[in-house]
Amino acid sequence: MGEFVGSDTFVALQKRLQANHGELARNPLVSNGGRILNILDADAFGWDNIRKVAERDKCVGLTMVDREPTLRKLSKIFGGTVEFPYWQVFTGQPANVLAKSAFVLSETPLSEGWRVQSYTHPDEATIAQSQALNSKAGVAPAPAYYLRGHVIPSTLCCIYDASGCKAACASGTMRYHPDSTLA
Protein backbone atom coordinates (compact mmCIF):
# COMPACT_ATOMS: atom_id res chain seq x y z
CA MET A 1 0.00 0.00 0.00
CA GLY A 2 2.03 2.95 1.21
CA GLU A 3 3.99 4.64 3.93
CA PHE A 4 0.77 6.16 5.29
CA VAL A 5 -2.72 4.74 4.79
CA GLY A 6 -6.24 6.12 4.92
CA SER A 7 -8.13 9.34 4.38
CA ASP A 8 -6.37 12.68 4.16
CA THR A 9 -7.29 13.30 7.83
CA PHE A 10 -5.78 10.01 8.97
CA VAL A 11 -2.68 10.35 6.80
CA ALA A 12 -2.10 13.79 8.33
CA LEU A 13 -2.49 12.28 11.81
CA GLN A 14 -0.03 9.46 11.04
CA LYS A 15 2.50 11.97 9.70
CA ARG A 16 2.06 14.17 12.78
CA LEU A 17 2.62 11.19 15.09
CA GLN A 18 5.77 10.25 13.19
CA ALA A 19 7.10 13.82 13.18
CA ASN A 20 6.41 14.21 16.92
CA HIS A 21 7.57 10.74 17.95
CA GLY A 22 10.57 12.00 19.95
CA GLU A 23 8.43 14.43 21.93
CA LEU A 24 5.75 11.77 22.50
CA ALA A 25 8.36 9.26 23.65
CA ARG A 26 9.46 11.67 26.40
CA ASN A 27 5.92 12.21 27.72
CA PRO A 28 4.66 9.45 30.08
CA LEU A 29 1.04 10.61 29.60
CA VAL A 30 0.82 9.71 25.89
CA SER A 31 2.07 7.19 23.38
CA ASN A 32 2.45 7.01 19.63
CA GLY A 33 -0.08 4.44 18.48
CA GLY A 34 0.98 4.79 14.83
CA ARG A 35 -2.53 5.63 13.70
CA ILE A 36 -3.87 7.33 16.85
CA LEU A 37 -2.53 9.27 19.81
CA ASN A 38 -3.01 7.15 22.92
CA ILE A 39 -3.59 9.03 26.15
CA LEU A 40 -2.39 6.89 29.03
CA ASP A 41 -3.73 8.95 31.93
CA ALA A 42 -6.77 10.99 30.93
CA ASP A 43 -7.09 12.93 34.19
CA ALA A 44 -3.41 13.91 34.30
CA PHE A 45 -3.40 14.80 30.58
CA GLY A 46 -6.51 16.91 31.15
CA TRP A 47 -9.95 16.68 29.62
CA ASP A 48 -9.60 20.08 27.94
CA ASN A 49 -6.46 18.76 26.22
CA ILE A 50 -8.28 15.56 25.24
CA ARG A 51 -10.98 17.68 23.62
CA LYS A 52 -8.36 19.68 21.68
CA VAL A 53 -6.64 16.51 20.44
CA ALA A 54 -9.96 14.93 19.44
CA GLU A 55 -11.03 18.05 17.55
CA ARG A 56 -7.68 18.28 15.75
CA ASP A 57 -7.22 14.56 14.98
CA LYS A 58 -10.91 13.56 14.71
CA CYS A 59 -10.11 10.70 17.10
CA VAL A 60 -8.20 9.95 20.28
CA GLY A 61 -7.35 6.81 22.19
CA LEU A 62 -7.99 6.64 25.91
CA THR A 63 -6.06 3.61 27.07
CA MET A 64 -7.04 1.32 29.96
CA VAL A 65 -9.82 3.48 31.40
CA ASP A 66 -12.85 2.55 33.46
CA ARG A 67 -15.39 2.37 30.62
CA GLU A 68 -18.69 3.59 32.08
CA PRO A 69 -17.40 6.70 33.93
CA THR A 70 -15.27 7.58 30.90
CA LEU A 71 -18.21 7.24 28.49
CA ARG A 72 -20.30 9.50 30.76
CA LYS A 73 -17.50 12.08 30.86
CA LEU A 74 -17.07 11.97 27.07
CA SER A 75 -20.81 12.38 26.54
CA LYS A 76 -20.78 15.49 28.74
CA ILE A 77 -17.82 16.95 26.83
CA PHE A 78 -18.84 16.07 23.27
CA GLY A 79 -22.60 15.64 23.43
CA GLY A 80 -24.62 13.07 21.55
CA THR A 81 -23.22 13.60 18.06
CA VAL A 82 -19.92 11.77 18.58
CA GLU A 83 -19.31 8.01 18.56
CA PHE A 84 -17.34 6.43 21.38
CA PRO A 85 -16.27 2.96 20.20
CA TYR A 86 -14.36 0.87 22.69
CA TRP A 87 -12.60 -2.44 22.82
CA GLN A 88 -12.41 -4.89 25.66
CA VAL A 89 -8.76 -5.49 26.35
CA PHE A 90 -7.42 -8.46 28.22
CA THR A 91 -4.59 -7.85 30.63
CA GLY A 92 -2.63 -10.06 32.95
CA GLN A 93 0.68 -10.91 34.48
CA PRO A 94 3.24 -12.17 31.91
CA ALA A 95 3.51 -15.65 33.46
CA ASN A 96 -0.27 -16.15 33.29
CA VAL A 97 -0.65 -14.70 29.82
CA LEU A 98 2.25 -16.72 28.41
CA ALA A 99 0.97 -19.95 29.97
CA LYS A 100 -2.55 -19.45 28.59
CA SER A 101 -1.19 -18.46 25.17
CA ALA A 102 1.04 -21.53 25.04
CA PHE A 103 -1.96 -23.72 25.91
CA VAL A 104 -4.15 -22.19 23.20
CA LEU A 105 -1.40 -22.51 20.61
CA SER A 106 -0.69 -26.13 21.50
CA GLU A 107 -4.38 -27.09 21.52
CA THR A 108 -5.34 -25.26 18.32
CA PRO A 109 -3.38 -26.77 15.47
CA LEU A 110 -3.44 -25.04 12.11
CA SER A 111 -4.85 -26.79 9.08
CA GLU A 112 -2.35 -28.81 7.10
CA GLY A 113 0.07 -26.58 5.20
CA TRP A 114 -0.86 -23.43 7.11
CA ARG A 115 1.84 -21.60 9.03
CA VAL A 116 2.41 -18.73 11.43
CA GLN A 117 5.30 -16.34 10.83
CA SER A 118 6.33 -13.49 13.12
CA TYR A 119 8.49 -10.55 12.08
CA THR A 120 10.20 -7.91 14.19
CA HIS A 121 11.37 -6.06 11.06
CA PRO A 122 9.11 -7.18 8.18
CA ASP A 123 10.03 -6.48 4.58
CA GLU A 124 8.07 -4.03 2.45
CA ALA A 125 6.02 -6.73 0.70
CA THR A 126 4.89 -8.22 4.03
CA ILE A 127 3.95 -4.75 5.30
CA ALA A 128 2.00 -3.92 2.12
CA GLN A 129 0.16 -7.27 2.22
CA SER A 130 -0.70 -6.74 5.90
CA GLN A 131 -1.96 -3.21 5.27
CA ALA A 132 -4.09 -4.45 2.36
CA LEU A 133 -5.53 -7.32 4.43
CA ASN A 134 -6.32 -4.96 7.32
CA SER A 135 -8.04 -2.55 4.92
CA LYS A 136 -10.07 -5.34 3.34
CA ALA A 137 -11.14 -6.53 6.82
CA GLY A 138 -12.17 -3.02 7.90
CA VAL A 139 -9.24 -2.51 10.26
CA ALA A 140 -7.34 0.77 9.94
CA PRO A 141 -3.83 -0.26 8.87
CA ALA A 142 -0.82 1.01 10.76
CA PRO A 143 1.62 3.12 8.73
CA ALA A 144 4.60 1.30 7.25
CA TYR A 145 7.20 3.12 9.41
CA TYR A 146 5.40 1.84 12.49
CA LEU A 147 5.18 -1.77 11.28
CA ARG A 148 8.87 -1.85 10.37
CA GLY A 149 9.67 -2.03 14.10
CA HIS A 150 12.52 0.48 14.08
CA VAL A 151 10.72 3.44 15.70
CA ILE A 152 8.81 1.41 18.27
CA PRO A 153 9.66 -2.24 18.92
CA SER A 154 6.92 -4.38 17.44
CA THR A 155 6.08 -7.80 16.16
CA LEU A 156 3.91 -8.47 13.12
CA CYS A 157 2.39 -11.97 13.20
CA CYS A 158 0.92 -13.44 10.05
CA ILE A 159 -0.98 -16.64 9.31
CA TYR A 160 -0.56 -18.05 5.81
CA ASP A 161 -2.79 -20.66 4.21
CA ALA A 162 -1.49 -23.75 2.43
CA SER A 163 -1.04 -21.81 -0.83
CA GLY A 164 1.08 -19.16 0.93
CA CYS A 165 -1.65 -16.52 0.88
CA LYS A 166 -1.86 -14.32 3.98
CA ALA A 167 -5.07 -15.22 5.83
CA ALA A 168 -4.66 -13.13 8.99
CA CYS A 169 -2.28 -10.68 10.60
CA ALA A 170 -1.90 -8.65 13.76
CA SER A 171 0.81 -6.45 15.15
CA GLY A 172 1.74 -5.85 18.75
CA THR A 173 3.93 -3.11 20.14
CA MET A 174 5.37 -2.00 23.43
CA ARG A 175 4.75 1.68 22.92
CA TYR A 176 4.18 2.82 26.49
CA HIS A 177 6.57 5.16 28.23
CA PRO A 178 8.65 3.35 30.89
CA ASP A 179 7.43 5.91 33.46
CA SER A 180 3.74 5.60 32.54
CA THR A 181 1.13 3.73 34.53
CA LEU A 182 1.20 1.03 31.80
CA ALA A 183 4.98 0.54 31.75
mmCIF file of C-alpha atoms in Angstrom, residues 42-43 47 61-77 83-90:
data_model
loop_
_atom_site.group_PDB
_atom_site.id
_atom_site.type_symbol
_atom_site.label_atom_id
_atom_site.label_comp_id
_atom_site.label_asym_id
_atom_site.label_seq_id
_atom_site.Cartn_x
_atom_site.Cartn_y
_atom_site.Cartn_z
ATOM 1 C CA ALA A 42 -6.769 10.992 30.932
ATOM 2 C CA ASP A 43 -7.091 12.928 34.186
ATOM 3 C CA TRP A 47 -9.955 16.683 29.616
ATOM 4 C CA GLY A 61 -7.349 6.808 22.186
ATOM 5 C CA LEU A 62 -7.987 6.637 25.910
ATOM 6 C CA THR A 63 -6.063 3.607 27.071
ATOM 7 C CA MET A 64 -7.044 1.319 29.957
ATOM 8 C CA VAL A 65 -9.818 3.478 31.400
ATOM 9 C CA ASP A 66 -12.850 2.550 33.455
ATOM 10 C CA ARG A 67 -15.388 2.366 30.619
ATOM 11 C CA GLU A 68 -18.691 3.595 32.082
ATOM 12 C CA PRO A 69 -17.399 6.697 33.926
ATOM 13 C CA THR A 70 -15.269 7.578 30.896
ATOM 14 C CA LEU A 71 -18.207 7.244 28.492
ATOM 15 C CA ARG A 72 -20.299 9.496 30.761
ATOM 16 C CA LYS A 73 -17.496 12.078 30.861
ATOM 17 C CA LEU A 74 -17.069 11.971 27.071
ATOM 18 C CA SER A 75 -20.806 12.380 26.541
ATOM 19 C CA LYS A 76 -20.776 15.487 28.736
ATOM 20 C CA ILE A 77 -17.817 16.950 26.833
ATOM 21 C CA GLU A 83 -19.309 8.007 18.560
ATOM 22 C CA PHE A 84 -17.337 6.425 21.376
ATOM 23 C CA PRO A 85 -16.269 2.965 20.197
ATOM 24 C CA TYR A 86 -14.361 0.873 22.692
ATOM 25 C CA TRP A 87 -12.599 -2.443 22.820
ATOM 26 C CA GLN A 88 -12.415 -4.888 25.662
ATOM 27 C CA VAL A 89 -8.757 -5.487 26.348
ATOM 28 C CA PHE A 90 -7.416 -8.459 28.215
#
